[in-house]
Amino acid sequence: MEKNKYQRSTKEEKKEARTAFFNTEYGRSLKVRLNRLVIYSVLLIACAIYFVIDNILNDNTVVNYILASFFVVFAIIFMVGRHYVIVKNANDYMIKNKNKKKK
């Protein structure tokens, strides 16, 4: 069973762990990919809003509402997945570096 150190930490410890992890080489490359997921999520939600507004103004077809709902669902999946990756990697970083003393 994997330790759950990140979730049990205080808010300040979580912030320090995320900052320390994102200062590593792997963390910097991962942060770029995670930021890309945020951009994709925002664009998907914007497209969904556009489809809904366009459908209301022009023609009322169910297909556009279904497409917009798929966009919103995938945007939510991207954001939840991003959060899961951050928590998992920060937790692994805290477990591996627990012997280092704080300055």
CSV table of N, CA and C in Angstrom, one decimal:
chain,number,residue,atom,x,y,z
A,1,MET,N,0.8,-1.2,0.0
A,1,MET,CA,0.0,0.0,0.0
A,1,MET,C,0.9,1.2,0.0
A,2,GLU,N,0.6,2.2,-0.9
A,2,GLU,CA,1.4,3.4,-1.0
A,2,GLU,C,1.0,4.4,0.1
A,3,LYS,N,2.0,5.0,0.6
A,3,LYS,CA,1.8,6.0,1.7
A,3,LYS,C,1.0,7.2,1.1
A,4,ASN,N,0.3,7.8,1.9
A,4,ASN,CA,-0.6,8.9,1.5
A,4,ASN,C,-0.1,10.2,2.3
A,5,LYS,N,1.1,10.5,2.1
A,5,LYS,CA,1.7,11.6,2.9
A,5,LYS,C,1.3,13.0,2.4
A,6,TYR,N,1.1,13.1,1.1
A,6,TYR,CA,0.7,14.4,0.6
A,6,TYR,C,-0.7,14.9,1.1
A,7,GLN,N,-1.7,14.0,1.1
A,7,GLN,CA,-3.0,14.3,1.5
A,7,GLN,C,-3.1,14.6,3.0
A,8,ARG,N,-2.2,14.1,3.8
A,8,ARG,CA,-2.2,14.3,5.2
A,8,ARG,C,-1.4,15.5,5.7
A,9,SER,N,-0.7,16.2,4.7
A,9,SER,CA,0.1,17.3,5.0
A,9,SER,C,-0.7,18.6,5.2
A,10,THR,N,-0.1,19.6,5.8
A,10,THR,CA,-0.8,20.9,5.9
A,10,THR,C,-0.7,21.6,4.5
A,11,LYS,N,-1.4,22.7,4.4
A,11,LYS,CA,-1.5,23.5,3.2
A,11,LYS,C,-0.1,24.0,2.8
A,12,GLU,N,0.7,24.5,3.8
A,12,GLU,CA,2.0,25.0,3.5
A,12,GLU,C,3.0,23.9,3.1
A,13,GLU,N,2.9,22.7,3.7
A,13,GLU,CA,3.7,21.6,3.3
A,13,GLU,C,3.4,21.1,1.9
A,14,LYS,N,2.1,21.1,1.5
A,14,LYS,CA,1.7,20.8,0.2
A,14,LYS,C,2.3,21.7,-0.8
A,15,LYS,N,2.2,23.0,-0.5
A,15,LYS,CA,2.7,24.0,-1.4
A,15,LYS,C,4.2,23.9,-1.6
A,16,GLU,N,4.9,23.6,-0.5
A,16,GLU,CA,6.4,23.4,-0.6
A,16,GLU,C,6.7,22.2,-1.4
A,17,ALA,N,6.0,21.1,-1.2
A,17,ALA,CA,6.2,19.9,-1.9
A,17,ALA,C,6.0,20.0,-3.4
A,18,ARG,N,4.9,20.7,-3.8
A,18,ARG,CA,4.7,21.0,-5.2
A,18,ARG,C,5.8,21.9,-5.8
A,19,THR,N,6.2,22.9,-5.1
A,19,THR,CA,7.2,23.8,-5.6
A,19,THR,C,8.5,23.1,-5.7
A,20,ALA,N,8.9,22.2,-4.7
A,20,ALA,CA,10.1,21.5,-4.8
A,20,ALA,C,10.1,20.5,-5.9
A,21,PHE,N,8.9,19.8,-6.1
A,21,PHE,CA,8.8,18.8,-7.2
A,21,PHE,C,8.9,19.5,-8.6
A,22,PHE,N,8.2,20.6,-8.7
A,22,PHE,CA,8.3,21.3,-10.0
A,22,PHE,C,9.6,22.0,-10.3
A,23,ASN,N,10.5,22.1,-9.3
A,23,ASN,CA,11.8,22.6,-9.6
A,23,ASN,C,12.8,21.5,-10.0
A,24,THR,N,12.4,20.3,-10.0
A,24,THR,CA,13.2,19.2,-10.5
A,24,THR,C,13.1,19.2,-12.1
A,25,GLU,N,14.0,18.5,-12.7
A,25,GLU,CA,14.0,18.4,-14.2
A,25,GLU,C,12.8,17.8,-14.7
A,26,TYR,N,12.4,16.7,-14.1
A,26,TYR,CA,11.2,16.0,-14.5
A,26,TYR,C,9.9,16.8,-14.2
A,27,GLY,N,9.9,17.5,-13.1
A,27,GLY,CA,8.8,18.4,-12.7
A,27,GLY,C,8.6,19.5,-13.7
A,28,ARG,N,9.7,20.1,-14.2
A,28,ARG,CA,9.6,21.2,-15.1
A,28,ARG,C,9.0,20.7,-16.4
A,29,SER,N,9.4,19.5,-16.9
A,29,SER,CA,8.9,19.0,-18.1
A,29,SER,C,7.4,18.6,-18.0
A,30,LEU,N,7.1,18.1,-16.8
A,30,LEU,CA,5.7,17.7,-16.5
A,30,LEU,C,4.8,18.9,-16.4
A,31,LYS,N,5.3,20.0,-15.9
A,31,LYS,CA,4.5,21.2,-15.7
A,31,LYS,C,4.1,21.8,-17.0
A,32,VAL,N,4.9,21.7,-18.0
A,32,VAL,CA,4.6,22.1,-19.4
A,32,VAL,C,3.4,21.3,-19.9
A,33,ARG,N,3.4,20.0,-19.7
A,33,ARG,CA,2.3,19.2,-20.2
A,33,ARG,C,1.1,19.4,-19.4
A,34,LEU,N,1.2,19.6,-18.1
A,34,LEU,CA,0.0,19.8,-17.3
A,34,LEU,C,-0.6,21.2,-17.6
A,35,ASN,N,0.2,22.2,-17.9
A,35,ASN,CA,-0.4,23.5,-18.3
A,35,ASN,C,-1.1,23.3,-19.7
A,36,ARG,N,-0.6,22.5,-20.6
A,36,ARG,CA,-1.2,22.2,-21.8
A,36,ARG,C,-2.6,21.6,-21.6
A,37,LEU,N,-2.8,20.8,-20.6
A,37,LEU,CA,-4.1,20.2,-20.3
A,37,LEU,C,-5.1,21.2,-19.9
A,38,VAL,N,-4.6,22.2,-19.1
A,38,VAL,CA,-5.5,23.3,-18.7
A,38,VAL,C,-5.9,24.1,-19.9
A,39,ILE,N,-5.0,24.4,-20.8
A,39,ILE,CA,-5.4,25.1,-22.0
A,39,ILE,C,-6.4,24.3,-22.8
A,40,TYR,N,-6.2,23.0,-23.0
A,40,TYR,CA,-7.2,22.2,-23.7
A,40,TYR,C,-8.5,22.2,-23.0
A,41,SER,N,-8.5,22.2,-21.7
A,41,SER,CA,-9.8,22.2,-21.0
A,41,SER,C,-10.6,23.5,-21.2
A,42,VAL,N,-9.9,24.6,-21.1
A,42,VAL,CA,-10.5,25.9,-21.4
A,42,VAL,C,-11.0,26.0,-22.8
A,43,LEU,N,-10.2,25.5,-23.8
A,43,LEU,CA,-10.7,25.6,-25.1
A,43,LEU,C,-11.9,24.7,-25.4
A,44,LEU,N,-11.9,23.5,-24.7
A,44,LEU,CA,-13.1,22.6,-24.9
A,44,LEU,C,-14.3,23.2,-24.3
A,45,ILE,N,-14.2,23.9,-23.1
A,45,ILE,CA,-15.4,24.5,-22.5
A,45,ILE,C,-15.8,25.7,-23.4
A,46,ALA,N,-14.9,26.4,-24.0
A,46,ALA,CA,-15.2,27.6,-24.8
A,46,ALA,C,-16.0,27.1,-26.1
A,47,CYS,N,-15.5,25.9,-26.7
A,47,CYS,CA,-16.2,25.4,-27.8
A,47,CYS,C,-17.6,24.9,-27.4
A,48,ALA,N,-17.7,24.3,-26.3
A,48,ALA,CA,-19.0,23.8,-25.8
A,48,ALA,C,-20.0,25.0,-25.6
A,49,ILE,N,-19.5,26.1,-25.1
A,49,ILE,CA,-20.3,27.3,-24.9
A,49,ILE,C,-20.7,27.8,-26.3
A,50,TYR,N,-19.8,27.9,-27.2
A,50,TYR,CA,-20.1,28.3,-28.6
A,50,TYR,C,-21.2,27.5,-29.2
A,51,PHE,N,-21.0,26.1,-29.1
A,51,PHE,CA,-22.0,25.2,-29.7
A,51,PHE,C,-23.4,25.4,-29.1
A,52,VAL,N,-23.5,25.6,-27.8
A,52,VAL,CA,-24.8,25.8,-27.2
A,52,VAL,C,-25.4,27.2,-27.6
A,53,ILE,N,-24.6,28.2,-27.6
A,53,ILE,CA,-25.1,29.5,-28.0
A,53,ILE,C,-25.5,29.5,-29.5
A,54,ASP,N,-24.7,28.9,-30.3
A,54,ASP,CA,-25.0,28.8,-31.8
A,54,ASP,C,-26.3,28.0,-32.0
A,55,ASN,N,-26.4,27.0,-31.2
A,55,ASN,CA,-27.6,26.1,-31.4
A,55,ASN,C,-28.9,26.8,-30.9
A,56,ILE,N,-28.8,27.6,-29.9
A,56,ILE,CA,-29.9,28.4,-29.4
A,56,ILE,C,-30.4,29.5,-30.5
A,57,LEU,N,-29.4,30.1,-31.1
A,57,LEU,CA,-29.7,31.2,-32.0
A,57,LEU,C,-30.1,30.7,-33.4
A,58,ASN,N,-29.6,29.6,-33.8
A,58,ASN,CA,-29.9,29.2,-35.2
A,58,ASN,C,-30.9,28.0,-35.3
A,59,ASP,N,-30.4,26.8,-35.0
A,59,ASP,CA,-31.3,25.7,-35.1
A,59,ASP,C,-31.2,24.8,-33.9
A,60,ASN,N,-32.3,24.3,-33.5
A,60,ASN,CA,-32.4,23.5,-32.3
A,60,ASN,C,-32.2,22.0,-32.6
A,61,THR,N,-31.0,21.6,-32.7
A,61,THR,CA,-30.7,20.2,-33.0
A,61,THR,C,-30.1,19.6,-31.7
A,62,VAL,N,-30.4,18.4,-31.4
A,62,VAL,CA,-29.9,17.7,-30.3
A,62,VAL,C,-28.5,17.3,-30.4
A,63,VAL,N,-28.0,17.2,-31.6
A,63,VAL,CA,-26.6,16.7,-31.9
A,63,VAL,C,-25.6,17.8,-31.3
A,64,ASN,N,-25.9,19.0,-31.5
A,64,ASN,CA,-25.0,20.1,-30.9
A,64,ASN,C,-25.0,20.1,-29.4
A,65,TYR,N,-26.1,19.8,-28.8
A,65,TYR,CA,-26.1,19.7,-27.3
A,65,TYR,C,-25.3,18.5,-26.8
A,66,ILE,N,-25.4,17.4,-27.5
A,66,ILE,CA,-24.7,16.2,-27.2
A,66,ILE,C,-23.2,16.4,-27.4
A,67,LEU,N,-22.8,17.1,-28.5
A,67,LEU,CA,-21.4,17.4,-28.7
A,67,LEU,C,-20.9,18.3,-27.6
A,68,ALA,N,-21.6,19.3,-27.3
A,68,ALA,CA,-21.2,20.2,-26.2
A,68,ALA,C,-21.1,19.5,-24.9
A,69,SER,N,-22.0,18.6,-24.6
A,69,SER,CA,-21.8,17.9,-23.3
A,69,SER,C,-20.6,17.0,-23.3
A,70,PHE,N,-20.3,16.4,-24.5
A,70,PHE,CA,-19.0,15.6,-24.6
A,70,PHE,C,-17.8,16.5,-24.3
A,71,PHE,N,-17.8,17.6,-24.9
A,71,PHE,CA,-16.7,18.6,-24.7
A,71,PHE,C,-16.5,18.9,-23.2
A,72,VAL,N,-17.6,19.2,-22.6
A,72,VAL,CA,-17.5,19.5,-21.1
A,72,VAL,C,-17.1,18.3,-20.3
A,73,VAL,N,-17.5,17.1,-20.6
A,73,VAL,CA,-17.1,15.9,-19.9
A,73,VAL,C,-15.6,15.7,-20.1
A,74,PHE,N,-15.1,15.9,-21.3
A,74,PHE,CA,-13.7,15.7,-21.5
A,74,PHE,C,-12.9,16.8,-20.9
A,75,ALA,N,-13.4,18.0,-20.8
A,75,ALA,CA,-12.7,19.1,-20.1
A,75,ALA,C,-12.6,18.7,-18.6
A,76,ILE,N,-13.6,18.2,-18.0
A,76,ILE,CA,-13.6,17.8,-16.6
A,76,ILE,C,-12.6,16.7,-16.4
A,77,ILE,N,-12.6,15.7,-17.3
A,77,ILE,CA,-11.7,14.6,-17.2
A,77,ILE,C,-10.3,15.0,-17.2
A,78,PHE,N,-10.0,16.0,-18.1
A,78,PHE,CA,-8.6,16.5,-18.2
A,78,PHE,C,-8.2,17.2,-16.9
A,79,MET,N,-9.1,18.0,-16.3
A,79,MET,CA,-8.8,18.7,-15.1
A,79,MET,C,-8.6,17.8,-13.9
A,80,VAL,N,-9.5,16.8,-13.8
A,80,VAL,CA,-9.4,15.8,-12.7
A,80,VAL,C,-8.1,15.0,-12.9
A,81,GLY,N,-7.8,14.6,-14.1
A,81,GLY,CA,-6.6,13.8,-14.4
A,81,GLY,C,-5.3,14.6,-14.1
A,82,ARG,N,-5.4,15.9,-14.4
A,82,ARG,CA,-4.2,16.8,-14.1
A,82,ARG,C,-4.0,16.9,-12.6
A,83,HIS,N,-5.1,17.0,-11.8
A,83,HIS,CA,-5.0,17.1,-10.4
A,83,HIS,C,-4.4,15.8,-9.8
A,84,TYR,N,-4.9,14.6,-10.4
A,84,TYR,CA,-4.4,13.3,-9.9
A,84,TYR,C,-2.9,13.2,-10.2
A,85,VAL,N,-2.5,13.6,-11.3
A,85,VAL,CA,-1.0,13.5,-11.6
A,85,VAL,C,-0.2,14.4,-10.7
A,86,ILE,N,-0.7,15.6,-10.4
A,86,ILE,CA,0.1,16.5,-9.5
A,86,ILE,C,0.2,15.9,-8.1
A,87,VAL,N,-1.0,15.4,-7.6
A,87,VAL,CA,-1.0,14.8,-6.2
A,87,VAL,C,-0.1,13.5,-6.2
A,88,LYS,N,-0.2,12.7,-7.2
A,88,LYS,CA,0.6,11.4,-7.2
A,88,LYS,C,2.1,11.7,-7.2
A,89,ASN,N,2.5,12.6,-8.1
A,89,ASN,CA,3.9,12.9,-8.2
A,89,ASN,C,4.4,13.7,-7.0
A,90,ALA,N,3.7,14.6,-6.4
A,90,ALA,CA,4.1,15.3,-5.2
A,90,ALA,C,4.2,14.4,-4.0
A,91,ASN,N,3.3,13.4,-4.0
A,91,ASN,CA,3.3,12.4,-2.9
A,91,ASN,C,4.5,11.6,-3.0
A,92,ASP,N,4.8,11.1,-4.2
A,92,ASP,CA,6.0,10.3,-4.4
A,92,ASP,C,7.3,11.1,-4.1
A,93,TYR,N,7.3,12.4,-4.5
A,93,TYR,CA,8.5,13.2,-4.1
A,93,TYR,C,8.6,13.4,-2.6
A,94,MET,N,7.5,13.6,-1.9
A,94,MET,CA,7.6,13.7,-0.5
A,94,MET,C,8.1,12.4,0.2
A,95,ILE,N,7.6,11.3,-0.3
A,95,ILE,CA,8.0,10.0,0.3
A,95,ILE,C,9.5,9.7,0.0
A,96,LYS,N,10.0,10.0,-1.2
A,96,LYS,CA,11.4,9.7,-1.5
A,96,LYS,C,12.4,10.7,-0.8
A,97,ASN,N,11.9,11.9,-0.5
A,97,ASN,CA,12.8,12.9,0.0
A,97,ASN,C,12.4,13.2,1.5
A,98,LYS,N,11.9,12.3,2.2
A,98,LYS,CA,11.5,12.5,3.6
A,98,LYS,C,12.7,12.6,4.5
A,99,ASN,N,13.9,12.1,4.1
A,99,ASN,CA,15.0,12.2,5.0
A,99,ASN,C,15.8,13.5,4.9
A,100,LYS,N,15.5,14.3,3.9
A,100,LYS,CA,16.2,15.6,3.8
A,100,LYS,C,15.7,16.5,4.8
A,101,LYS,N,16.6,17.2,5.5
A,101,LYS,CA,16.2,18.1,6.5
A,101,LYS,C,15.7,19.5,5.9
A,102,LYS,N,14.7,20.1,6.6
A,102,LYS,CA,14.2,21.4,6.1
A,102,LYS,C,15.2,22.4,6.5
A,103,LYS,N,15.3,23.4,5.6
A,103,LYS,CA,16.2,24.6,5.9
A,103,LYS,C,15.5,25.7,6.6
